[in-house]
Short mmCIF file of N, CA and C in Angstrom, two decimals:
data_model
loop_
_atom_site.label_atom_id
_atom_site.label_comp_id
_atom_site.label_asym_id
_atom_site.label_seq_id
_atom_site.Cartn_x
_atom_site.Cartn_y
_atom_site.Cartn_z
N PHE A 63 0.85 -1.19 0.03
CA PHE A 63 -0.01 0.00 0.03
C PHE A 63 0.90 1.22 -0.03
N THR A 64 0.62 2.13 -0.94
CA THR A 64 1.28 3.45 -0.91
C THR A 64 0.26 4.47 -1.21
N ALA A 65 0.45 5.69 -0.65
CA ALA A 65 -0.45 6.77 -0.93
C ALA A 65 -0.51 7.00 -2.43
N GLY A 66 -1.75 7.22 -2.88
CA GLY A 66 -1.91 7.51 -4.30
C GLY A 66 -2.33 6.25 -5.09
N THR A 67 -2.33 5.06 -4.46
CA THR A 67 -2.81 3.86 -5.13
C THR A 67 -4.23 3.69 -4.82
N VAL A 68 -4.89 2.77 -5.48
CA VAL A 68 -6.29 2.48 -5.14
C VAL A 68 -6.32 1.82 -3.73
N HIS A 69 -7.09 2.36 -2.88
CA HIS A 69 -7.18 1.82 -1.54
C HIS A 69 -8.04 0.56 -1.47
N PRO A 70 -7.82 -0.32 -0.48
CA PRO A 70 -8.68 -1.47 -0.29
C PRO A 70 -10.09 -0.95 -0.06
N PRO A 71 -11.11 -1.76 -0.50
CA PRO A 71 -12.48 -1.32 -0.32
C PRO A 71 -12.84 -0.92 1.09
N ASP A 72 -12.34 -1.74 2.06
CA ASP A 72 -12.62 -1.37 3.45
C ASP A 72 -11.34 -1.53 4.19
N LEU A 73 -10.59 -0.44 4.28
CA LEU A 73 -9.29 -0.48 4.93
C LEU A 73 -9.37 -1.00 6.35
N LEU A 74 -10.38 -0.54 7.04
CA LEU A 74 -10.51 -0.94 8.46
C LEU A 74 -10.73 -2.48 8.61
N ALA A 75 -11.44 -3.07 7.70
CA ALA A 75 -11.66 -4.49 7.77
C ALA A 75 -10.35 -5.24 7.69
N GLU A 76 -9.41 -4.77 6.81
CA GLU A 76 -8.15 -5.34 6.71
C GLU A 76 -7.32 -5.16 8.01
N LEU A 77 -7.37 -3.99 8.51
CA LEU A 77 -6.62 -3.69 9.74
C LEU A 77 -7.18 -4.47 10.93
N ALA A 78 -8.41 -4.81 10.90
CA ALA A 78 -9.03 -5.60 12.04
C ALA A 78 -8.51 -6.97 12.06
N GLU A 79 -7.85 -7.44 11.01
CA GLU A 79 -7.33 -8.79 10.98
C GLU A 79 -6.01 -8.91 11.69
N PHE A 80 -5.68 -7.98 12.51
CA PHE A 80 -4.41 -7.91 13.15
C PHE A 80 -4.12 -9.09 14.16
N ARG A 81 -5.16 -9.68 14.73
CA ARG A 81 -4.97 -10.75 15.67
C ARG A 81 -4.14 -10.26 16.87
N MET A 82 -4.67 -9.32 17.59
CA MET A 82 -3.90 -8.68 18.72
C MET A 82 -3.72 -9.69 19.87
N PHE A 83 -2.77 -9.31 20.68
CA PHE A 83 -2.57 -10.03 21.97
C PHE A 83 -3.07 -9.07 23.09
N PRO A 84 -4.35 -9.33 23.54
CA PRO A 84 -4.88 -8.34 24.46
C PRO A 84 -4.26 -8.21 25.79
N ASP A 85 -3.27 -9.06 26.17
CA ASP A 85 -2.63 -8.95 27.42
C ASP A 85 -1.59 -7.80 27.41
N GLU A 86 -1.23 -7.35 26.28
CA GLU A 86 -0.32 -6.24 26.15
C GLU A 86 -1.10 -4.93 26.00
N VAL A 87 -0.70 -3.92 26.75
CA VAL A 87 -1.39 -2.61 26.67
C VAL A 87 -1.38 -2.13 25.25
N THR A 88 -0.24 -2.15 24.60
CA THR A 88 -0.10 -1.61 23.30
C THR A 88 -0.96 -2.30 22.29
N ASP A 89 -0.99 -3.64 22.28
CA ASP A 89 -1.80 -4.37 21.35
C ASP A 89 -3.28 -4.19 21.63
N ALA A 90 -3.65 -4.03 22.93
CA ALA A 90 -5.07 -3.79 23.23
C ALA A 90 -5.55 -2.43 22.77
N LEU A 91 -4.65 -1.45 22.71
CA LEU A 91 -5.00 -0.13 22.35
C LEU A 91 -4.79 0.14 20.85
N LEU A 92 -4.07 -0.76 20.18
CA LEU A 92 -3.71 -0.51 18.76
C LEU A 92 -4.93 -0.40 17.87
N LEU A 93 -5.82 -1.34 17.89
CA LEU A 93 -6.98 -1.28 17.00
C LEU A 93 -7.87 -0.06 17.30
N PRO A 94 -8.19 0.24 18.61
CA PRO A 94 -8.95 1.51 18.79
C PRO A 94 -8.18 2.74 18.28
N PHE A 95 -6.84 2.77 18.49
CA PHE A 95 -6.08 3.91 17.99
C PHE A 95 -6.20 4.01 16.46
N VAL A 96 -6.07 2.88 15.76
CA VAL A 96 -6.17 2.91 14.30
C VAL A 96 -7.51 3.35 13.87
N ARG A 97 -8.55 2.85 14.51
CA ARG A 97 -9.93 3.21 14.17
C ARG A 97 -10.17 4.70 14.35
N LEU A 98 -9.75 5.20 15.49
CA LEU A 98 -9.91 6.60 15.78
C LEU A 98 -9.08 7.54 14.81
N ALA A 99 -7.89 7.07 14.47
CA ALA A 99 -7.04 7.81 13.52
C ALA A 99 -7.76 7.88 12.20
N LEU A 100 -8.32 6.74 11.73
CA LEU A 100 -8.99 6.70 10.46
C LEU A 100 -10.28 7.54 10.47
N GLN A 101 -10.93 7.65 11.56
CA GLN A 101 -12.18 8.40 11.67
C GLN A 101 -11.99 9.88 11.87
N THR A 102 -10.79 10.29 12.37
CA THR A 102 -10.56 11.67 12.69
C THR A 102 -9.51 12.33 11.80
N GLY A 103 -8.58 11.58 11.31
CA GLY A 103 -7.50 12.16 10.50
C GLY A 103 -6.42 12.82 11.41
N ALA A 104 -6.54 12.65 12.73
CA ALA A 104 -5.57 13.26 13.61
C ALA A 104 -4.22 12.61 13.42
N ARG A 105 -3.17 13.35 13.67
CA ARG A 105 -1.83 12.86 13.63
C ARG A 105 -1.54 11.98 14.82
N ARG A 106 -0.57 11.11 14.71
CA ARG A 106 -0.23 10.14 15.80
C ARG A 106 0.02 10.93 17.09
N GLY A 107 0.84 11.94 17.13
CA GLY A 107 1.09 12.71 18.32
C GLY A 107 -0.12 13.37 18.89
N GLU A 108 -0.96 13.84 18.00
CA GLU A 108 -2.15 14.50 18.44
C GLU A 108 -3.12 13.55 19.20
N LEU A 109 -3.23 12.31 18.70
CA LEU A 109 -4.06 11.32 19.41
C LEU A 109 -3.42 10.82 20.67
N LEU A 110 -2.11 10.63 20.62
CA LEU A 110 -1.42 10.18 21.84
C LEU A 110 -1.54 11.23 22.96
N ALA A 111 -1.59 12.49 22.60
CA ALA A 111 -1.69 13.56 23.63
C ALA A 111 -3.11 13.91 24.01
N LEU A 112 -4.13 13.33 23.32
CA LEU A 112 -5.53 13.64 23.57
C LEU A 112 -5.93 13.28 24.98
N ARG A 113 -6.56 14.27 25.65
CA ARG A 113 -7.00 14.03 27.02
C ARG A 113 -8.51 13.89 27.05
N TRP A 114 -8.99 13.16 28.00
CA TRP A 114 -10.44 12.94 28.14
C TRP A 114 -11.23 14.26 28.30
N ILE A 115 -10.62 15.26 28.96
CA ILE A 115 -11.33 16.52 29.11
C ILE A 115 -11.55 17.25 27.80
N ASP A 116 -10.87 16.80 26.74
CA ASP A 116 -10.97 17.39 25.39
C ASP A 116 -11.88 16.58 24.50
N VAL A 117 -12.52 15.58 25.04
CA VAL A 117 -13.49 14.77 24.25
C VAL A 117 -14.94 15.11 24.69
N PHE A 118 -15.68 15.58 23.70
CA PHE A 118 -17.05 16.00 24.00
C PHE A 118 -18.04 15.14 23.24
N LEU A 119 -18.25 13.95 23.74
CA LEU A 119 -19.13 12.96 23.07
C LEU A 119 -20.52 13.51 22.90
N ASP A 120 -21.05 14.13 23.96
CA ASP A 120 -22.40 14.66 23.87
C ASP A 120 -22.59 15.75 22.83
N ARG A 121 -21.53 16.47 22.56
CA ARG A 121 -21.62 17.55 21.59
C ARG A 121 -21.00 17.11 20.21
N GLY A 122 -20.45 15.94 20.17
CA GLY A 122 -20.02 15.40 18.90
C GLY A 122 -18.70 15.83 18.35
N TYR A 123 -17.76 16.23 19.21
CA TYR A 123 -16.45 16.63 18.70
C TYR A 123 -15.35 16.33 19.77
N LEU A 124 -14.14 16.38 19.27
CA LEU A 124 -12.96 16.42 20.16
C LEU A 124 -12.14 17.67 19.83
N ARG A 125 -11.43 18.10 20.83
CA ARG A 125 -10.59 19.31 20.67
C ARG A 125 -9.11 18.94 20.77
N LEU A 126 -8.37 19.36 19.82
CA LEU A 126 -6.93 19.21 19.86
C LEU A 126 -6.34 20.51 20.27
N ARG A 127 -5.66 20.53 21.41
CA ARG A 127 -5.14 21.79 21.91
C ARG A 127 -3.93 22.21 21.07
N ALA A 128 -3.76 23.51 20.99
CA ALA A 128 -2.72 24.12 20.11
C ALA A 128 -1.34 23.51 20.40
N GLU A 129 -1.06 23.28 21.71
CA GLU A 129 0.29 22.80 22.00
C GLU A 129 0.52 21.36 21.53
N THR A 130 -0.53 20.64 21.13
CA THR A 130 -0.36 19.24 20.68
C THR A 130 -0.42 19.11 19.20
N THR A 131 -0.77 20.23 18.49
CA THR A 131 -0.87 20.12 16.98
C THR A 131 0.40 20.58 16.32
N LYS A 132 0.61 20.12 15.14
CA LYS A 132 1.80 20.42 14.37
C LYS A 132 1.83 21.94 13.97
N THR A 133 0.65 22.50 13.77
CA THR A 133 0.53 23.91 13.34
C THR A 133 0.41 24.85 14.54
N GLN A 134 0.42 24.30 15.75
CA GLN A 134 0.28 25.08 17.01
C GLN A 134 -1.01 25.93 17.00
N ARG A 135 -2.05 25.34 16.39
CA ARG A 135 -3.34 26.00 16.38
C ARG A 135 -4.39 24.97 16.92
N GLU A 136 -5.30 25.36 17.75
CA GLU A 136 -6.32 24.48 18.26
C GLU A 136 -7.19 24.05 17.12
N ARG A 137 -7.66 22.85 17.20
CA ARG A 137 -8.49 22.26 16.14
C ARG A 137 -9.63 21.50 16.68
N ILE A 138 -10.84 21.66 16.14
CA ILE A 138 -12.00 20.91 16.52
C ILE A 138 -12.27 19.89 15.42
N ILE A 139 -12.43 18.62 15.84
CA ILE A 139 -12.70 17.54 14.93
C ILE A 139 -14.03 16.94 15.20
N PRO A 140 -14.97 17.07 14.28
CA PRO A 140 -16.31 16.45 14.44
C PRO A 140 -16.10 14.88 14.52
N LEU A 141 -16.93 14.29 15.38
CA LEU A 141 -16.83 12.80 15.57
C LEU A 141 -17.91 12.09 14.79
N THR A 142 -17.48 11.08 14.06
CA THR A 142 -18.41 10.19 13.40
C THR A 142 -19.02 9.25 14.42
N LEU A 143 -20.08 8.57 14.06
CA LEU A 143 -20.67 7.59 15.00
C LEU A 143 -19.62 6.52 15.39
N ARG A 144 -18.79 6.12 14.38
CA ARG A 144 -17.83 5.07 14.69
C ARG A 144 -16.74 5.64 15.62
N ALA A 145 -16.34 6.84 15.49
CA ALA A 145 -15.37 7.46 16.36
C ALA A 145 -15.92 7.54 17.82
N LYS A 146 -17.24 7.91 17.90
CA LYS A 146 -17.82 7.93 19.23
C LYS A 146 -17.85 6.58 19.87
N ARG A 147 -18.19 5.57 19.10
CA ARG A 147 -18.17 4.24 19.61
C ARG A 147 -16.79 3.78 20.15
N VAL A 148 -15.82 4.07 19.38
CA VAL A 148 -14.41 3.73 19.83
C VAL A 148 -14.16 4.44 21.15
N LEU A 149 -14.41 5.69 21.23
CA LEU A 149 -14.11 6.44 22.44
C LEU A 149 -14.92 5.93 23.63
N MET A 150 -16.22 5.58 23.44
CA MET A 150 -17.03 5.06 24.49
C MET A 150 -16.53 3.73 25.03
N CYS A 151 -15.91 2.97 24.14
CA CYS A 151 -15.45 1.61 24.56
C CYS A 151 -14.04 1.62 25.24
N LEU A 152 -13.34 2.74 25.15
CA LEU A 152 -11.98 2.81 25.76
C LEU A 152 -12.11 2.97 27.25
N PRO A 153 -11.28 2.28 28.05
CA PRO A 153 -11.26 2.49 29.42
C PRO A 153 -10.68 3.85 29.84
N ARG A 154 -11.20 4.41 30.90
CA ARG A 154 -10.71 5.72 31.36
C ARG A 154 -9.72 5.46 32.52
N ASN A 155 -8.51 5.10 32.09
CA ASN A 155 -7.44 4.70 33.03
C ASN A 155 -6.54 5.81 33.43
N GLY A 156 -6.85 7.02 32.98
CA GLY A 156 -6.01 8.19 33.32
C GLY A 156 -6.43 9.40 32.63
N GLU A 157 -5.56 10.40 32.59
CA GLU A 157 -5.89 11.71 31.95
C GLU A 157 -5.99 11.62 30.41
N ARG A 158 -5.07 10.80 29.87
CA ARG A 158 -5.06 10.69 28.42
C ARG A 158 -5.91 9.55 27.90
N VAL A 159 -6.49 9.74 26.70
CA VAL A 159 -7.37 8.75 26.07
C VAL A 159 -6.58 7.45 25.85
N PHE A 160 -5.30 7.55 25.43
CA PHE A 160 -4.54 6.38 25.13
C PHE A 160 -3.42 6.27 26.17
N GLU A 161 -3.86 6.27 27.43
CA GLU A 161 -2.97 6.25 28.59
C GLU A 161 -2.11 4.93 28.52
N GLY A 162 -0.77 5.13 28.70
CA GLY A 162 0.07 3.98 28.68
C GLY A 162 0.65 3.60 27.35
N LEU A 163 0.20 4.27 26.33
CA LEU A 163 0.69 3.94 24.92
C LEU A 163 1.71 5.01 24.56
N SER A 164 2.91 4.56 24.23
CA SER A 164 3.99 5.47 23.82
C SER A 164 4.09 5.43 22.29
N ALA A 165 4.68 6.43 21.70
CA ALA A 165 4.85 6.52 20.23
C ALA A 165 5.70 5.38 19.71
N SER A 166 6.74 5.01 20.42
CA SER A 166 7.62 3.90 19.94
C SER A 166 6.90 2.59 20.05
N ALA A 167 6.19 2.30 21.12
CA ALA A 167 5.49 1.09 21.26
C ALA A 167 4.36 0.97 20.20
N LEU A 168 3.71 2.09 19.94
CA LEU A 168 2.64 2.13 18.94
C LEU A 168 3.21 1.78 17.58
N GLU A 169 4.35 2.42 17.20
CA GLU A 169 4.91 2.15 15.88
C GLU A 169 5.31 0.67 15.71
N GLN A 170 5.96 0.15 16.81
CA GLN A 170 6.36 -1.29 16.75
C GLN A 170 5.15 -2.26 16.64
N ALA A 171 4.09 -1.98 17.38
CA ALA A 171 2.92 -2.81 17.30
C ALA A 171 2.24 -2.69 15.91
N PHE A 172 2.20 -1.49 15.39
CA PHE A 172 1.59 -1.26 14.13
C PHE A 172 2.35 -1.94 13.00
N THR A 173 3.67 -1.84 13.04
CA THR A 173 4.50 -2.48 12.05
C THR A 173 4.30 -4.05 12.09
N ARG A 174 4.25 -4.60 13.34
CA ARG A 174 4.04 -6.04 13.53
C ARG A 174 2.62 -6.40 12.99
N ALA A 175 1.65 -5.61 13.26
CA ALA A 175 0.28 -5.93 12.81
C ALA A 175 0.16 -5.86 11.32
N CYS A 176 0.76 -4.85 10.73
CA CYS A 176 0.74 -4.78 9.29
C CYS A 176 1.39 -5.99 8.61
N ARG A 177 2.51 -6.39 9.16
CA ARG A 177 3.22 -7.57 8.61
C ARG A 177 2.31 -8.78 8.70
N ARG A 178 1.62 -9.00 9.84
CA ARG A 178 0.73 -10.12 10.02
C ARG A 178 -0.47 -10.05 9.05
N ALA A 179 -0.91 -8.79 8.77
CA ALA A 179 -2.09 -8.61 7.88
C ALA A 179 -1.68 -8.59 6.37
N GLY A 180 -0.35 -8.65 6.13
CA GLY A 180 0.09 -8.69 4.73
C GLY A 180 0.10 -7.33 4.07
N LEU A 181 0.05 -6.26 4.86
CA LEU A 181 0.10 -4.87 4.27
C LEU A 181 1.57 -4.46 4.21
N GLU A 182 1.98 -4.11 3.04
CA GLU A 182 3.43 -3.64 2.83
C GLU A 182 3.39 -2.16 2.62
N ASN A 183 4.46 -1.53 3.05
CA ASN A 183 4.67 -0.08 2.90
C ASN A 183 3.49 0.74 3.42
N PHE A 184 2.91 0.28 4.49
CA PHE A 184 1.76 1.02 5.09
C PHE A 184 2.23 1.61 6.38
N ARG A 185 1.97 2.96 6.51
CA ARG A 185 2.36 3.66 7.73
C ARG A 185 1.15 4.23 8.45
N LEU A 186 1.26 4.44 9.73
CA LEU A 186 0.15 5.07 10.43
C LEU A 186 -0.32 6.34 9.81
N HIS A 187 0.63 7.13 9.29
CA HIS A 187 0.31 8.42 8.67
C HIS A 187 -0.61 8.23 7.43
N ASP A 188 -0.55 7.02 6.81
CA ASP A 188 -1.44 6.78 5.63
C ASP A 188 -2.87 6.85 6.02
N LEU A 189 -3.23 6.61 7.28
CA LEU A 189 -4.62 6.69 7.73
C LEU A 189 -5.09 8.12 7.57
N ARG A 190 -4.22 9.10 7.77
CA ARG A 190 -4.56 10.53 7.60
C ARG A 190 -4.83 10.81 6.10
N HIS A 191 -4.06 10.24 5.24
CA HIS A 191 -4.35 10.45 3.79
C HIS A 191 -5.74 9.81 3.43
N GLU A 192 -5.99 8.61 3.98
CA GLU A 192 -7.22 7.96 3.68
C GLU A 192 -8.43 8.74 4.14
N LEU A 193 -8.32 9.28 5.32
CA LEU A 193 -9.44 10.04 5.91
C LEU A 193 -9.65 11.33 4.99
N THR A 194 -8.58 11.97 4.64
CA THR A 194 -8.69 13.21 3.80
C THR A 194 -9.40 12.87 2.52
N SER A 195 -8.98 11.76 1.87
CA SER A 195 -9.68 11.35 0.67
C SER A 195 -11.13 11.00 0.86
N ARG A 196 -11.41 10.34 1.96
CA ARG A 196 -12.79 9.99 2.26
C ARG A 196 -13.67 11.23 2.51
N LEU A 197 -13.11 12.25 3.12
CA LEU A 197 -13.85 13.49 3.35
C LEU A 197 -14.28 14.10 2.02
N PHE A 198 -13.41 14.08 1.03
CA PHE A 198 -13.73 14.62 -0.29
C PHE A 198 -14.75 13.74 -0.97
N GLU A 199 -14.59 12.39 -0.89
CA GLU A 199 -15.42 11.48 -1.65
C GLU A 199 -16.78 11.23 -0.99
N ARG A 200 -16.88 11.26 0.31
CA ARG A 200 -18.09 10.80 0.97
C ARG A 200 -18.86 11.94 1.66
N THR A 201 -18.42 13.17 1.59
CA THR A 201 -19.13 14.26 2.20
C THR A 201 -19.27 15.40 1.19
N SER A 202 -20.04 16.34 1.50
CA SER A 202 -20.20 17.55 0.68
C SER A 202 -19.47 18.72 1.23
N LEU A 203 -18.54 18.45 2.16
CA LEU A 203 -17.74 19.51 2.78
C LEU A 203 -16.87 20.20 1.72
N ARG A 204 -16.60 21.47 1.85
CA ARG A 204 -15.82 22.24 0.97
C ARG A 204 -14.31 22.13 1.43
N GLU A 205 -13.43 22.54 0.51
CA GLU A 205 -12.00 22.36 0.79
C GLU A 205 -11.62 23.00 2.12
N PHE A 206 -12.07 24.24 2.32
CA PHE A 206 -11.67 24.91 3.57
C PHE A 206 -12.26 24.29 4.85
N GLU A 207 -13.36 23.62 4.71
CA GLU A 207 -13.92 22.90 5.84
C GLU A 207 -13.11 21.61 6.16
N ILE A 208 -12.71 20.96 5.05
CA ILE A 208 -11.88 19.73 5.27
C ILE A 208 -10.54 20.12 5.83
N ALA A 209 -9.98 21.26 5.37
CA ALA A 209 -8.69 21.71 5.90
C ALA A 209 -8.84 22.08 7.33
N ALA A 210 -9.97 22.62 7.74
CA ALA A 210 -10.13 22.91 9.17
C ALA A 210 -10.18 21.69 10.04
N ILE A 211 -10.69 20.64 9.53
CA ILE A 211 -10.73 19.35 10.22
C ILE A 211 -9.36 18.72 10.28
N THR A 212 -8.72 18.66 9.17
CA THR A 212 -7.40 17.94 9.05
C THR A 212 -6.21 18.82 9.60
N GLY A 213 -6.45 20.10 9.69
CA GLY A 213 -5.37 21.00 10.19
C GLY A 213 -4.42 21.44 9.14
N HIS A 214 -4.80 21.35 7.89
CA HIS A 214 -3.93 21.79 6.80
C HIS A 214 -4.15 23.32 6.61
N ARG A 215 -3.14 24.11 6.78
CA ARG A 215 -3.25 25.52 6.59
C ARG A 215 -3.10 25.97 5.16
N ASP A 216 -2.54 25.12 4.38
CA ASP A 216 -2.25 25.39 2.98
C ASP A 216 -3.06 24.41 2.09
N LEU A 217 -3.85 24.86 1.12
CA LEU A 217 -4.64 24.00 0.28
C LEU A 217 -3.76 23.13 -0.60
N ARG A 218 -2.55 23.54 -0.87
CA ARG A 218 -1.60 22.72 -1.64
C ARG A 218 -1.21 21.45 -0.84
N MET A 219 -1.00 21.63 0.45
CA MET A 219 -0.72 20.48 1.25
C MET A 219 -1.91 19.58 1.34
N LEU A 220 -3.10 20.16 1.50
CA LEU A 220 -4.33 19.36 1.47
C LEU A 220 -4.46 18.54 0.27
N ALA A 221 -4.13 19.12 -0.86
CA ALA A 221 -4.16 18.38 -2.17
C ALA A 221 -3.18 17.21 -2.16
N ARG A 222 -2.03 17.33 -1.53
CA ARG A 222 -1.05 16.27 -1.42
C ARG A 222 -1.59 15.08 -0.63
N TYR A 223 -2.49 15.36 0.27
CA TYR A 223 -3.13 14.31 1.13
C TYR A 223 -4.32 13.66 0.54
N THR A 224 -4.76 14.17 -0.61
CA THR A 224 -6.00 13.71 -1.21
C THR A 224 -5.66 12.74 -2.38
N HIS A 225 -6.19 11.59 -2.30
CA HIS A 225 -5.95 10.53 -3.32
C HIS A 225 -7.27 9.98 -3.81
N LEU A 226 -7.94 10.76 -4.73
CA LEU A 226 -9.25 10.39 -5.15
C LEU A 226 -9.24 9.13 -6.02
N ARG A 227 -10.26 8.31 -5.80
CA ARG A 227 -10.36 7.10 -6.59
C ARG A 227 -10.95 7.49 -7.98
N PRO A 228 -10.46 6.88 -9.03
CA PRO A 228 -10.86 7.22 -10.37
C PRO A 228 -12.40 7.07 -10.58
N ASP A 229 -12.92 5.95 -10.10
CA ASP A 229 -14.39 5.78 -10.30
C ASP A 229 -15.24 6.83 -9.56
N TRP A 230 -14.81 7.29 -8.40
CA TRP A 230 -15.47 8.35 -7.72
C TRP A 230 -15.42 9.63 -8.53
N LEU A 231 -14.26 9.96 -9.06
CA LEU A 231 -14.02 11.13 -9.85
C LEU A 231 -14.91 11.16 -11.05
N VAL A 232 -14.99 10.07 -11.75
CA VAL A 232 -15.83 9.94 -12.98
C VAL A 232 -17.30 10.10 -12.54
N ASN A 233 -17.76 9.52 -11.53
CA ASN A 233 -19.13 9.70 -11.09
C ASN A 233 -19.42 11.10 -10.68
N ARG A 234 -18.56 11.74 -9.96
CA ARG A 234 -18.68 13.07 -9.54
C ARG A 234 -18.79 13.98 -10.74
N PHE A 235 -17.94 13.79 -11.77
CA PHE A 235 -17.96 14.57 -12.96
C PHE A 235 -19.30 14.39 -13.68
N ALA A 236 -19.77 13.18 -13.77
CA ALA A 236 -21.03 12.87 -14.46
C ALA A 236 -22.19 13.60 -13.78
N GLU A 237 -22.21 13.58 -12.44
CA GLU A 237 -23.26 14.30 -11.71
C GLU A 237 -23.17 15.80 -11.98
N SER A 238 -21.96 16.32 -12.01
CA SER A 238 -21.73 17.74 -12.26
C SER A 238 -22.15 18.08 -13.73
N ALA A 239 -21.81 17.21 -14.63
CA ALA A 239 -22.13 17.45 -16.05
C ALA A 239 -23.62 17.47 -16.27
N VAL A 240 -24.36 16.60 -15.52
CA VAL A 240 -25.77 16.64 -15.67
C VAL A 240 -26.37 17.92 -15.23
N VAL A 241 -25.90 18.42 -14.12
CA VAL A 241 -26.34 19.76 -13.68
C VAL A 241 -25.95 20.83 -14.68
N THR A 242 -24.72 20.78 -15.16
CA THR A 242 -24.26 21.79 -16.15
C THR A 242 -25.06 21.72 -17.42
N ARG A 243 -25.35 20.57 -17.91
CA ARG A 243 -26.12 20.40 -19.12
C ARG A 243 -27.52 20.97 -18.97
N SER A 244 -28.17 20.74 -17.83
CA SER A 244 -29.50 21.23 -17.64
C SER A 244 -29.58 22.76 -17.62
N HIS A 245 -28.51 23.38 -17.25
CA HIS A 245 -28.47 24.82 -17.17
C HIS A 245 -28.04 25.46 -18.51
N THR A 246 -27.23 24.75 -19.32
CA THR A 246 -26.66 25.34 -20.53
C THR A 246 -27.24 24.74 -21.83
N ARG A 247 -28.10 23.72 -21.67
CA ARG A 247 -28.65 23.05 -22.82
C ARG A 247 -27.64 22.48 -23.78
N GLY A 248 -26.58 22.07 -23.27
CA GLY A 248 -25.51 21.49 -24.10
C GLY A 248 -24.56 20.71 -23.25
N ASP A 249 -23.38 20.46 -23.81
CA ASP A 249 -22.35 19.75 -23.10
C ASP A 249 -21.64 20.68 -22.17
N VAL A 250 -20.66 20.17 -21.40
CA VAL A 250 -20.02 20.96 -20.41
C VAL A 250 -19.30 22.20 -21.01
N ASP A 251 -19.01 22.10 -22.29
CA ASP A 251 -18.38 23.29 -23.00
C ASP A 251 -19.41 24.22 -23.58
N GLY A 252 -20.77 23.90 -23.40
CA GLY A 252 -21.79 24.73 -23.91
C GLY A 252 -22.28 24.43 -25.27
N THR A 253 -21.70 23.40 -25.90
CA THR A 253 -22.12 23.04 -27.27
C THR A 253 -23.18 21.92 -27.25
N GLU A 254 -23.93 21.91 -28.26
CA GLU A 254 -24.98 20.91 -28.37
C GLU A 254 -24.33 19.62 -29.03
N ASP A 255 -24.86 18.41 -28.71
CA ASP A 255 -24.42 17.21 -29.38
C ASP A 255 -25.04 17.27 -30.81
N ARG A 256 -24.26 16.86 -31.75
CA ARG A 256 -24.78 16.90 -33.17
C ARG A 256 -24.73 15.50 -33.72
#
């Protein structure tokens, strides 16, 4: 798997095949971490630093404090139903959501799990690319709204994180062309079919 290639139909289903060892803290938290990363697009360090007081399940969002983000700007991330479920199932064993999970242990467990699942060249950061692409493909959010969620201050960087699937792009164009044709009585360039 590399960014820019066609993604598996359900990335999470593949990642769920990790066959964790629940007696280890890292392995017990790995799948929830991966699920939350895929649902929020938050960076590894942002999720590892996330505190329970910044999770607002009843209001449907989590807050990333400025001191924990790469851009040093606070960010609000709306929570999907799946993200809420992940958070509700996590034990509250301390101040942080992923209490006891270190960056190095997370990376080692993730690498091990990817190897077992047969995923090559797959990094935790690729989950961020996947979420960014999904926001474009599965929502009607505008670029600046997606950038607000993902924390991209520059739309050029946002574009680097977006890997649209060809079939989605063709369908999106077709939908757009139908609207354009109905307004111009012709093709997208304004000409009639002859």
